[in-house]
Short mmCIF file of C-alpha atoms in Angstrom, two decimals:
data_model
loop_
_atom_site.label_atom_id
_atom_site.label_comp_id
_atom_site.label_asym_id
_atom_site.label_seq_id
_atom_site.Cartn_x
_atom_site.Cartn_y
_atom_site.Cartn_z
CA UNK A 1 -4.48 -6.06 -5.78
CA UNK A 2 -0.81 -5.82 -4.87
CA UNK A 3 1.47 -8.85 -4.76
CA UNK A 4 0.57 -11.03 -1.78
CA UNK A 5 2.88 -11.24 1.24
CA UNK A 6 2.50 -15.01 1.21
CA UNK A 7 1.36 -17.27 -1.58
CA UNK A 8 1.03 -21.05 -1.58
CA UNK A 9 0.97 -22.36 -5.11
CA UNK A 10 -0.38 -25.90 -5.63
CA UNK A 11 1.31 -27.07 -2.43
CA UNK A 12 1.31 -30.81 -1.78
CA UNK A 13 2.58 -32.21 1.51
CA UNK A 14 2.58 -35.73 2.85
CA UNK A 15 2.56 -36.52 6.51
CA UNK A 16 3.80 -40.04 7.11
CA UNK A 17 2.39 -42.02 4.21
CA UNK A 18 -0.73 -39.91 3.84
CA UNK A 19 -0.95 -37.02 1.43
CA UNK A 20 -2.32 -34.58 3.97
CA UNK A 21 -2.31 -31.52 1.72
CA UNK A 22 -3.39 -32.12 -1.87
CA UNK A 23 -2.51 -29.11 -3.93
CA UNK A 24 -3.52 -26.05 -1.95
CA UNK A 25 -3.37 -22.54 -3.37
CA UNK A 26 -3.77 -19.72 -0.89
CA UNK A 27 -2.84 -16.05 -0.56
CA UNK A 28 -2.31 -13.72 2.35
CA UNK A 29 -2.09 -9.98 1.67
CA UNK A 30 0.00 -7.75 3.91
CA UNK A 31 -2.12 -6.43 6.77
CA UNK A 32 -4.80 -9.12 6.56
CA UNK A 33 -6.02 -11.66 9.08
CA UNK A 34 -6.66 -14.88 7.19
CA UNK A 35 -8.25 -17.87 8.91
CA UNK A 36 -7.86 -21.47 7.84
CA UNK A 37 -10.70 -23.51 9.27
CA UNK A 38 -11.94 -27.05 8.93
CA UNK A 39 -12.38 -30.30 10.80
CA UNK A 40 -9.67 -32.13 12.63
CA UNK A 41 -7.29 -33.86 10.23
CA UNK A 42 -8.16 -31.59 7.32
CA UNK A 43 -4.49 -30.72 6.85
CA UNK A 44 -4.45 -27.22 8.35
CA UNK A 45 -1.62 -27.85 10.81
CA UNK A 46 0.33 -29.67 8.13
CA UNK A 47 0.25 -26.51 6.02
CA UNK A 48 1.65 -24.45 8.89
CA UNK A 49 4.39 -27.01 9.58
CA UNK A 50 5.34 -26.93 5.91
CA UNK A 51 5.33 -23.11 5.97
CA UNK A 52 7.77 -23.18 8.89
CA UNK A 53 9.94 -25.68 7.03
CA UNK A 54 9.50 -28.47 9.56
CA UNK A 55 8.14 -30.89 7.02
CA UNK A 56 9.10 -31.17 3.40
CA UNK A 57 6.73 -30.45 0.58
CA UNK A 58 6.12 -32.96 -2.22
CA UNK A 59 5.54 -30.31 -4.86
CA UNK A 60 4.32 -26.77 -5.33
CA UNK A 61 5.83 -23.52 -4.13
CA UNK A 62 5.77 -21.19 -1.17
CA UNK A 63 6.30 -17.58 -2.25
CA UNK A 64 7.11 -15.29 0.67
CA UNK A 65 7.50 -11.59 -0.03
CA UNK A 66 8.28 -12.31 -3.66
CA UNK A 67 10.87 -15.02 -2.96
CA UNK A 68 10.51 -18.75 -3.43
CA UNK A 69 11.28 -20.13 0.04
CA UNK A 70 10.07 -23.69 -0.57
CA UNK A 71 13.52 -25.12 0.24
CA UNK A 72 14.53 -22.70 3.01
CA UNK A 73 15.54 -24.03 6.40
CA UNK A 74 13.30 -23.28 9.42
CA UNK A 75 15.66 -20.73 11.00
CA UNK A 76 15.96 -18.78 7.73
CA UNK A 77 12.19 -18.46 7.61
CA UNK A 78 12.00 -17.21 11.19
CA UNK A 79 14.78 -14.69 10.52
CA UNK A 80 12.83 -13.32 7.57
CA UNK A 81 9.74 -12.71 9.73
CA UNK A 82 7.68 -15.85 9.09
CA UNK A 83 6.98 -16.88 12.67
CA UNK A 84 4.73 -19.59 14.08
CA UNK A 85 3.04 -20.18 17.43
CA UNK A 86 2.73 -23.93 17.17
CA UNK A 87 -0.08 -26.20 18.22
CA UNK A 88 0.29 -27.04 21.91
CA UNK A 89 2.35 -23.83 22.21
CA UNK A 90 5.78 -25.51 22.10
CA UNK A 91 6.77 -23.89 25.37
CA UNK A 92 10.18 -24.94 26.68
CA UNK A 93 9.05 -26.26 30.03
CA UNK A 94 12.48 -26.87 31.54
CA UNK A 95 13.55 -23.27 30.87
CA UNK A 96 12.34 -20.20 32.73
CA UNK A 97 9.76 -17.79 31.37
CA UNK A 98 12.52 -15.23 30.88
CA UNK A 99 14.71 -17.70 28.98
CA UNK A 100 11.79 -18.61 26.74
CA UNK A 101 11.32 -14.94 25.91
CA UNK A 102 15.02 -14.37 25.32
CA UNK A 103 15.07 -17.30 22.92
CA UNK A 104 12.13 -15.76 21.08
CA UNK A 105 14.53 -13.03 20.04
CA UNK A 106 17.22 -15.54 19.03
CA UNK A 107 17.22 -14.39 15.40
CA UNK A 108 17.30 -10.71 16.35
CA UNK A 109 20.50 -8.78 16.92
CA UNK A 110 20.96 -6.85 20.15
CA UNK A 111 19.05 -6.98 23.42
CA UNK A 112 15.40 -8.00 23.14
CA UNK A 113 12.80 -5.39 24.12
CA UNK A 114 11.29 -7.40 26.96
CA UNK A 115 9.58 -4.38 28.50
CA UNK A 116 7.11 -4.10 25.61
CA UNK A 117 6.16 -7.75 26.12
CA UNK A 118 5.90 -7.36 29.91
CA UNK A 119 3.70 -4.32 29.36
CA UNK A 120 1.33 -6.35 27.20
CA UNK A 121 1.50 -9.45 29.42
CA UNK A 122 2.13 -8.29 33.02
CA UNK A 123 1.70 -11.85 34.30
CA UNK A 124 4.85 -12.90 32.42
CA UNK A 125 6.87 -10.29 34.29
CA UNK A 126 5.64 -11.62 37.62
CA UNK A 127 6.58 -15.15 36.60
CA UNK A 128 9.80 -14.32 34.72
CA UNK A 129 12.02 -16.43 36.97
CA UNK A 130 9.75 -19.47 37.14
CA UNK A 131 9.98 -22.56 34.99
CA UNK A 132 7.64 -22.16 32.05
CA UNK A 133 6.22 -25.63 32.69
CA UNK A 134 4.56 -24.29 35.84
CA UNK A 135 2.40 -21.76 33.99
CA UNK A 136 -1.32 -22.34 33.41
CA UNK A 137 -2.55 -23.06 29.90
CA UNK A 138 -3.61 -19.48 29.25
CA UNK A 139 -0.34 -18.10 30.61
CA UNK A 140 1.59 -20.52 28.40
CA UNK A 141 -0.34 -19.28 25.37
CA UNK A 142 0.53 -15.68 26.32
CA UNK A 143 4.16 -16.70 26.69
CA UNK A 144 4.07 -18.40 23.29
CA UNK A 145 2.60 -15.29 21.67
CA UNK A 146 4.94 -12.91 23.50
CA UNK A 147 7.90 -15.05 22.54
CA UNK A 148 6.81 -15.07 18.89
CA UNK A 149 6.44 -11.26 18.91
CA UNK A 150 10.06 -10.93 20.01
CA UNK A 151 11.08 -12.54 16.71
CA UNK A 152 9.69 -9.42 14.98
CA UNK A 153 7.16 -11.28 12.83
CA UNK A 154 5.82 -9.83 9.61
CA UNK A 155 3.45 -12.77 9.36
CA UNK A 156 2.38 -14.47 12.57
CA UNK A 157 1.00 -17.98 12.11
CA UNK A 158 -0.99 -19.44 14.99
CA UNK A 159 -2.07 -23.04 15.24
CA UNK A 160 -5.16 -23.52 17.42
CA UNK A 161 -4.46 -20.76 19.95
CA UNK A 162 -7.75 -21.53 21.70
CA UNK A 163 -7.00 -25.21 22.22
CA UNK A 164 -7.51 -26.42 25.79
CA UNK A 165 -8.38 -22.99 27.16
CA UNK A 166 -11.44 -21.90 29.14
CA UNK A 167 -13.92 -19.77 27.14
CA UNK A 168 -13.01 -16.61 29.05
CA UNK A 169 -9.32 -17.09 28.35
CA UNK A 170 -10.09 -17.76 24.69
CA UNK A 171 -11.78 -14.36 24.52
CA UNK A 172 -8.72 -12.77 26.10
CA UNK A 173 -6.35 -14.44 23.63
CA UNK A 174 -8.42 -13.30 20.66
CA UNK A 175 -8.50 -9.76 22.05
CA UNK A 176 -4.69 -9.86 22.16
CA UNK A 177 -4.57 -11.09 18.56
CA UNK A 178 -6.83 -8.21 17.52
CA UNK A 179 -4.43 -5.71 19.14
CA UNK A 180 -1.44 -7.35 17.49
CA UNK A 181 -3.17 -7.08 14.15
CA UNK A 182 -3.94 -3.40 14.74
CA UNK A 183 -0.21 -2.86 15.22
CA UNK A 184 0.25 -3.96 11.62
CA UNK A 185 1.22 -7.60 11.92
CA UNK A 186 -0.34 -9.90 9.33
CA UNK A 187 -1.92 -13.03 10.79
CA UNK A 188 -2.59 -16.51 9.42
CA UNK A 189 -4.78 -18.35 11.89
CA UNK A 190 -5.60 -22.04 12.02
CA UNK A 191 -8.55 -22.55 14.33
CA UNK A 192 -11.26 -25.04 15.16
CA UNK A 193 -13.21 -22.38 17.01
CA UNK A 194 -14.71 -21.17 13.74
CA UNK A 195 -16.97 -18.58 15.32
CA UNK A 196 -14.07 -16.75 17.02
CA UNK A 197 -11.87 -17.14 13.96
CA UNK A 198 -14.42 -15.59 11.61
CA UNK A 199 -14.97 -12.69 14.01
CA UNK A 200 -11.30 -11.80 13.84
CA UNK A 201 -10.51 -12.66 10.22
CA UNK A 202 -10.87 -10.57 7.09
CA UNK A 203 -10.93 -13.66 4.89
CA UNK A 204 -11.08 -17.38 5.48
CA UNK A 205 -10.45 -20.64 3.69
CA UNK A 206 -12.24 -23.87 4.55
CA UNK A 207 -10.37 -27.15 4.22
CA UNK A 208 -11.63 -30.72 4.10
CA UNK A 209 -9.36 -33.78 3.92
CA UNK A 210 -6.46 -31.96 2.34
CA UNK A 211 -8.35 -29.83 -0.16
CA UNK A 212 -9.81 -26.37 -0.16
CA UNK A 213 -13.60 -26.45 -0.35
CA UNK A 214 -14.59 -22.85 0.23
CA UNK A 215 -12.99 -19.45 0.43
CA UNK A 216 -14.16 -15.89 0.82
CA UNK A 217 -14.45 -12.94 3.12
CA UNK A 218 -15.28 -13.74 6.70
CA UNK A 219 -18.51 -11.78 6.37
CA UNK A 220 -19.70 -13.95 3.47
CA UNK A 221 -18.69 -17.16 5.17
CA UNK A 222 -20.45 -16.37 8.44
CA UNK A 223 -23.74 -16.25 6.50
CA UNK A 224 -22.98 -19.24 4.27
CA UNK A 225 -25.47 -22.01 5.06
CA UNK A 226 -22.83 -24.69 4.54
CA UNK A 227 -20.60 -23.07 7.15
CA UNK A 228 -23.46 -22.55 9.54
CA UNK A 229 -24.50 -26.18 9.23
CA UNK A 230 -21.01 -27.64 9.49
CA UNK A 231 -19.20 -25.38 11.97
CA UNK A 232 -21.43 -22.87 13.64
CA UNK A 233 -24.01 -25.34 14.86
CA UNK A 234 -26.90 -23.96 12.75
CA UNK B 1 47.76 -41.58 53.15
CA UNK B 2 44.03 -40.98 52.98
CA UNK B 3 44.47 -37.39 51.84
CA UNK B 4 46.86 -38.59 49.15
CA UNK B 5 44.28 -41.09 47.90
CA UNK B 6 41.60 -38.42 47.84
CA UNK B 7 43.81 -36.28 45.62
CA UNK B 8 44.39 -39.26 43.31
CA UNK B 9 40.68 -40.02 43.23
CA UNK B 10 39.74 -36.46 42.29
CA UNK B 11 42.39 -36.40 39.62
CA UNK B 12 41.19 -39.63 38.00
CA UNK B 13 37.54 -38.78 38.56
CA UNK B 14 37.86 -35.39 36.90
CA UNK B 15 39.12 -36.99 33.70
CA UNK B 16 36.31 -39.55 33.78
CA UNK B 17 33.92 -36.66 34.32
CA UNK B 18 35.32 -34.83 31.29
CA UNK B 19 34.81 -37.92 29.15
CA UNK B 20 31.28 -38.45 30.50
CA UNK B 21 30.40 -34.79 29.95
CA UNK B 22 30.94 -35.07 26.20
CA UNK B 23 29.06 -38.33 26.12
CA UNK B 24 26.07 -36.91 27.96
CA UNK B 25 25.98 -33.72 25.84
CA UNK B 26 25.43 -35.77 22.71
CA UNK B 27 22.75 -37.82 24.40
CA UNK B 28 21.00 -34.78 25.84
CA UNK B 29 21.09 -32.61 22.73
CA UNK B 30 21.12 -35.03 19.80
CA UNK B 31 19.14 -37.71 21.61
CA UNK B 32 21.69 -40.27 20.48
CA UNK B 33 24.02 -42.61 22.34
CA UNK B 34 27.27 -42.22 20.46
CA UNK B 35 29.22 -45.41 21.08
CA UNK B 36 32.18 -44.13 19.09
CA UNK B 37 33.02 -41.74 21.94
CA UNK B 38 35.60 -44.25 23.24
CA UNK B 39 37.19 -44.44 19.80
CA UNK B 40 37.46 -40.66 19.67
CA UNK B 41 39.03 -40.76 23.15
CA UNK B 42 41.68 -43.15 21.83
CA UNK B 43 42.34 -41.18 18.63
CA UNK B 44 42.74 -37.99 20.67
CA UNK B 45 45.51 -39.63 22.67
CA UNK B 46 47.28 -40.88 19.53
CA UNK B 47 46.96 -37.46 17.89
CA UNK B 48 48.71 -35.82 20.84
CA UNK B 49 51.35 -38.56 20.92
CA UNK B 50 52.08 -38.15 17.23
CA UNK B 51 52.29 -34.38 17.42
CA UNK B 52 54.69 -34.57 20.34
CA UNK B 53 56.92 -37.49 19.39
CA UNK B 54 56.94 -37.21 15.58
CA UNK B 55 56.44 -33.50 14.98
CA UNK B 56 58.23 -32.43 18.15
CA UNK B 57 55.61 -29.86 19.03
CA UNK B 58 55.65 -28.59 22.60
CA UNK B 59 52.78 -30.10 24.57
CA UNK B 60 50.98 -26.78 25.06
CA UNK B 61 50.54 -26.61 21.28
CA UNK B 62 50.08 -30.35 20.73
CA UNK B 63 47.23 -30.67 23.22
CA UNK B 64 44.98 -27.95 21.71
CA UNK B 65 45.69 -29.22 18.19
CA UNK B 66 44.82 -32.78 19.24
CA UNK B 67 41.63 -31.47 20.88
CA UNK B 68 40.57 -29.80 17.64
CA UNK B 69 41.48 -32.94 15.71
CA UNK B 70 39.26 -35.03 18.02
CA UNK B 71 36.45 -32.54 17.57
CA UNK B 72 36.77 -32.85 13.80
CA UNK B 73 36.56 -36.64 14.05
CA UNK B 74 33.31 -36.23 15.98
CA UNK B 75 32.04 -33.76 13.40
CA UNK B 76 32.89 -36.19 10.62
CA UNK B 77 30.96 -38.99 12.37
CA UNK B 78 28.00 -36.66 12.71
CA UNK B 79 28.03 -35.54 9.08
CA UNK B 80 28.64 -39.01 7.64
CA UNK B 81 26.50 -41.12 9.97
CA UNK B 82 24.31 -39.33 12.49
CA UNK B 83 22.98 -36.67 10.12
CA UNK B 84 21.75 -39.29 7.65
CA UNK B 85 20.03 -41.23 10.39
CA UNK B 86 18.39 -38.02 11.66
CA UNK B 87 17.09 -37.24 8.18
CA UNK B 88 15.51 -40.68 8.02
CA UNK B 89 14.17 -40.33 11.57
CA UNK B 90 15.81 -43.63 12.36
CA UNK B 91 15.04 -45.42 15.62
CA UNK B 92 17.34 -45.02 18.64
CA UNK B 93 19.05 -48.34 17.99
CA UNK B 94 20.41 -47.41 14.58
CA UNK B 95 22.83 -44.68 15.68
CA UNK B 96 24.08 -47.02 18.42
CA UNK B 97 24.85 -49.80 15.96
CA UNK B 98 26.31 -47.38 13.42
CA UNK B 99 28.61 -45.77 15.99
CA UNK B 100 29.76 -49.18 17.26
CA UNK B 101 30.83 -49.71 13.66
CA UNK B 102 32.67 -46.39 13.64
CA UNK B 103 34.43 -47.33 16.90
CA UNK B 104 35.57 -50.68 15.49
CA UNK B 105 36.84 -48.91 12.39
CA UNK B 106 38.81 -46.42 14.49
CA UNK B 107 40.34 -49.18 16.62
CA UNK B 108 41.42 -51.16 13.53
CA UNK B 109 42.79 -48.03 11.94
CA UNK B 110 44.89 -47.26 15.02
CA UNK B 111 46.09 -50.87 15.16
CA UNK B 112 47.12 -50.74 11.53
CA UNK B 113 48.84 -47.38 11.77
CA UNK B 114 50.47 -47.61 15.18
CA UNK B 115 50.56 -51.32 16.05
CA UNK B 116 48.77 -53.12 18.86
CA UNK B 117 51.30 -52.60 21.63
CA UNK B 118 51.00 -49.74 24.07
CA UNK B 119 52.91 -46.53 23.28
CA UNK B 120 54.25 -43.91 25.64
CA UNK B 121 54.64 -40.16 25.72
CA UNK B 122 58.26 -39.02 25.95
CA UNK B 123 57.68 -37.89 29.49
CA UNK B 124 61.21 -36.52 29.82
CA UNK B 125 59.62 -33.39 28.38
CA UNK B 126 57.84 -32.82 31.67
CA UNK B 127 59.97 -32.00 34.64
CA UNK B 128 59.06 -34.36 37.44
CA UNK B 129 58.63 -31.72 40.06
CA UNK B 130 56.08 -32.19 42.79
CA UNK B 131 53.77 -29.84 44.57
CA UNK B 132 53.93 -30.35 48.33
CA UNK B 133 50.86 -29.54 50.36
CA UNK B 134 51.60 -30.62 53.95
CA UNK B 135 52.30 -34.32 53.62
CA UNK B 136 50.46 -34.70 50.31
CA UNK B 137 52.59 -34.97 47.21
CA UNK B 138 51.08 -33.99 43.89
CA UNK B 139 53.19 -34.48 40.80
CA UNK B 140 53.04 -31.33 38.70
CA UNK B 141 51.77 -33.37 35.73
CA UNK B 142 48.87 -34.73 37.76
CA UNK B 143 48.02 -31.25 39.03
CA UNK B 144 48.01 -29.97 35.46
CA UNK B 145 45.77 -32.81 34.25
CA UNK B 146 43.27 -32.23 37.03
CA UNK B 147 43.26 -28.47 36.55
CA UNK B 148 42.71 -28.73 32.82
CA UNK B 149 39.77 -31.13 33.17
CA UNK B 150 38.14 -29.06 35.87
CA UNK B 151 38.60 -25.84 33.88
CA UNK B 152 37.09 -27.39 30.76
CA UNK B 153 34.11 -28.65 32.75
CA UNK B 154 33.54 -25.27 34.39
CA UNK B 155 33.75 -23.64 30.97
CA UNK B 156 31.09 -26.00 29.58
CA UNK B 157 28.78 -25.47 32.54
CA UNK B 158 29.18 -21.71 32.17
CA UNK B 159 28.43 -21.86 28.44
CA UNK B 160 25.32 -23.96 29.01
CA UNK B 161 24.01 -21.90 31.92
CA UNK B 162 24.96 -18.37 31.03
CA UNK B 163 25.27 -17.87 27.29
CA UNK B 164 22.86 -17.51 24.41
CA UNK B 165 24.41 -20.55 22.78
CA UNK B 166 23.83 -22.54 25.97
CA UNK B 167 20.20 -21.43 26.10
CA UNK B 168 19.73 -22.54 22.51
CA UNK B 169 21.38 -25.90 23.25
CA UNK B 170 19.11 -26.45 26.25
CA UNK B 171 16.11 -25.55 24.08
CA UNK B 172 17.14 -28.19 21.55
CA UNK B 173 17.68 -30.70 24.36
CA UNK B 174 14.07 -30.22 25.39
CA UNK B 175 12.52 -30.11 21.93
CA UNK B 176 14.34 -29.76 18.59
CA UNK B 177 11.03 -28.89 16.95
CA UNK B 178 10.23 -26.04 19.34
CA UNK B 179 13.80 -24.77 18.99
CA UNK B 180 13.54 -24.73 15.19
CA UNK B 181 10.33 -22.69 15.43
CA UNK B 182 12.25 -20.08 17.43
CA UNK B 183 14.74 -19.69 14.61
CA UNK B 184 17.51 -21.68 16.24
CA UNK B 185 19.63 -23.36 13.55
CA UNK B 186 19.15 -26.81 15.04
CA UNK B 187 21.14 -28.80 12.50
CA UNK B 188 24.15 -26.48 12.81
CA UNK B 189 24.09 -26.76 16.60
CA UNK B 190 23.91 -30.56 16.31
CA UNK B 191 27.21 -30.38 14.41
CA UNK B 192 28.67 -28.03 16.99
CA UNK B 193 27.61 -30.33 19.83
CA UNK B 194 29.21 -33.33 18.14
CA UNK B 195 32.38 -31.28 17.70
CA UNK B 196 32.53 -30.07 21.30
CA UNK B 197 31.66 -33.48 22.77
CA UNK B 198 34.35 -35.17 20.72
CA UNK B 199 36.91 -32.50 21.61
CA UNK B 200 36.18 -33.17 25.30
CA UNK B 201 36.37 -36.94 24.75
CA UNK B 202 39.67 -36.62 22.89
CA UNK B 203 41.07 -34.41 25.64
CA UNK B 204 40.15 -37.04 28.22
CA UNK B 205 42.10 -39.53 26.08
CA UNK B 206 45.18 -37.31 26.06
CA UNK B 207 44.98 -36.81 29.82
CA UNK B 208 44.48 -40.50 30.62
CA UNK B 209 47.34 -41.30 28.24
CA UNK B 210 49.53 -38.83 30.12
CA UNK B 211 48.56 -39.94 33.60
CA UNK B 212 48.99 -43.70 33.02
CA UNK B 213 51.62 -43.10 30.38
CA UNK B 214 50.18 -45.76 28.12
CA UNK B 215 48.27 -45.40 24.87
CA UNK B 216 46.83 -48.35 23.03
CA UNK B 217 44.27 -48.89 20.26
CA UNK B 218 42.08 -50.71 22.80
CA UNK B 219 41.94 -48.03 25.49
CA UNK B 220 38.62 -46.67 24.23
CA UNK B 221 36.37 -49.61 25.02
CA UNK B 222 36.87 -49.82 28.82
CA UNK B 223 36.60 -46.03 28.95
CA UNK B 224 33.34 -46.17 27.06
CA UNK B 225 31.98 -48.55 29.69
CA UNK B 226 33.05 -46.16 32.44
CA UNK B 227 31.46 -43.27 30.56
CA UNK B 228 28.17 -45.16 30.26
CA UNK B 229 28.36 -46.00 33.97
CA UNK B 230 29.07 -42.37 34.87
CA UNK B 231 26.18 -40.91 32.91
CA UNK B 232 23.75 -43.55 34.13
CA UNK B 233 24.84 -42.90 37.71
CA UNK B 234 24.29 -39.20 37.23
CA UNK B 235 21.13 -39.38 35.16
CA UNK B 236 21.14 -39.57 31.36
CA UNK B 237 21.59 -36.28 29.57
CA UNK B 238 22.26 -34.30 32.75
CA UNK B 239 25.51 -32.34 32.82
CA UNK B 240 25.84 -32.11 36.61
CA UNK B 241 25.03 -35.80 36.76
CA UNK B 242 27.77 -36.74 34.32
CA UNK B 243 30.35 -34.71 36.24
CA UNK B 244 29.36 -36.16 39.60
CA UNK B 245 29.05 -39.66 38.12
CA UNK B 246 32.57 -39.42 36.71
CA UNK B 247 34.03 -38.12 39.95
CA UNK B 248 32.21 -40.81 41.90
CA UNK B 249 33.59 -43.52 39.64
CA UNK B 250 37.12 -42.17 40.08
CA UNK B 251 36.74 -42.18 43.84
CA UNK B 252 35.29 -45.71 43.84
CA UNK B 253 38.15 -47.05 41.71
CA UNK B 254 40.94 -45.45 43.68
CA UNK B 255 39.52 -46.64 46.97
CA UNK B 256 38.91 -50.12 45.59
CA UNK B 257 42.59 -50.29 44.62
CA UNK B 258 43.75 -48.88 47.94
CA UNK B 259 41.62 -50.91 50.30
CA UNK B 260 40.95 -54.08 48.31
CA UNK B 261 43.20 -54.75 45.38
CA UNK B 262 43.42 -53.57 41.82
CA UNK B 263 41.65 -56.69 40.51
CA UNK B 264 38.49 -55.55 42.23
CA UNK B 265 38.53 -52.07 40.70
CA UNK B 266 35.97 -52.56 37.96
CA UNK B 267 33.93 -55.07 39.95
CA UNK B 268 33.44 -52.51 42.70
CA UNK B 269 32.60 -49.57 40.47
CA UNK B 270 30.18 -51.51 38.31
CA UNK B 271 28.70 -53.17 41.41
CA UNK B 272 27.97 -49.70 42.72
CA UNK B 273 26.37 -48.82 39.41
CA UNK B 274 24.13 -51.87 39.73
CA UNK B 275 23.09 -50.91 43.25
CA UNK B 276 22.41 -47.36 42.12
CA UNK B 277 20.11 -48.60 39.39
CA UNK B 278 18.17 -50.71 41.89
CA UNK B 279 17.76 -47.75 44.19
CA UNK B 280 17.25 -44.97 41.66
CA UNK B 281 16.75 -46.16 38.09
CA UNK B 282 16.74 -42.63 36.74
CA UNK B 283 20.16 -41.78 38.24
CA UNK B 284 21.06 -39.00 40.66
CA UNK B 285 19.65 -36.09 38.67
CA UNK B 286 17.66 -37.97 36.09
CA UNK B 287 14.29 -37.01 34.93
CA UNK B 288 12.98 -39.83 32.81
CA UNK B 289 14.76 -39.85 29.51
CA UNK B 290 11.83 -38.72 27.39
CA UNK B 291 11.59 -35.67 25.25
CA UNK B 292 8.55 -33.91 23.93
CA UNK B 293 7.87 -33.88 20.21
#
């Protein structure tokens, strides 16, 4: 196996006074879709926040493309292609759809290629001049993903992209993620919708209260009785 | 007579607006009420005075240098005080108390260095020509003061509305966390905001010093109150609101002096503020002053 694109080595993170992540080791190879699943409060989102540099780690290392980025600032991580679509989408509601997209390319030199995004998400073109706060939940998720793509991600991290969306829209979002992956972007997906996540992912890790309990290929995990009992509703 | 008073009101109001603009930028972007803004206003005026009367610089060099100096004072306050409180995620009260401390320190420093009595610009350096528009007389100095404040305000509005930097600043104003996830260097832009806001505040100090021809270590405090009034009138954190609030305050004061007497100046303007808060607690343009995580 070649060197992983991203490696978490014994990462410990506290959130408030709680140690939310208790020594996690995890790898993502270039070109993979890796899912991180588990119950609410297991520490999945905390890992993503730490990967984006928004919360400090207690100990351990984050190795990104061979470099130790554990102490990097958030904007340095985004510039290097480690991009996150945060939980709740983090849409800038007081700015227009177009401004949100333009800011997605903030770390990129030159004019952003908005046409490619509008081609993928025609609805965003129609709504370009509107305030992003007026979009529906599904449209906001498309905006969040389109905006993240403009940052030229090499690894796209998504935190609960299905949250609060109707089942049909969830299917649409996952179809988009599949296409993005086919274009060669590596994906690290945190998701409570375990069934959808395992359909998309090559490999998955299962977390419980800050620790990793299971890991393997998505195919193995789908048939694992523990997973079926806990997450897929037997 | 009335037209003349309107000109005076706009002139005074535009300087108040400039002061309030810096104040509201810090609130909107850093989420902090910086109560040392009045102190920076005062130091800006002294910096210009010193450069002109001790170093004999022409005013068109002294004013930009004093602006940059004021900006650096604001940057210093950010790096020494506000940044540490941000890192600790301190409550909203802490930066207020800490910046009151900074303001007291600045006032004492000015008292120690320059004495407590009011100082004057050597105004002989300005020719006392007037512009005549019909029967309105505008001293050239007053015209210059008004023009400079209006130009600086237009420049800020243009930056915020039309540039990439402005977009990034508005993103931070809505959510520093979301902005960081887009790769915006949030901490760096906090510093820049503190610098710009203080430069605007210091400039207002220079211009008030010039127009009343009096500079004292205590001039910051009443101005701070006016600044707070202006941004509350306009709606906290809103740039248009701060500009209109400042202009409104200038108009109220000038008309209070003209039609009542100068003793009623502050009573009238703060009375209006009180009425405004009864009618519209969020100010003219205010959304509620919350921000998303």
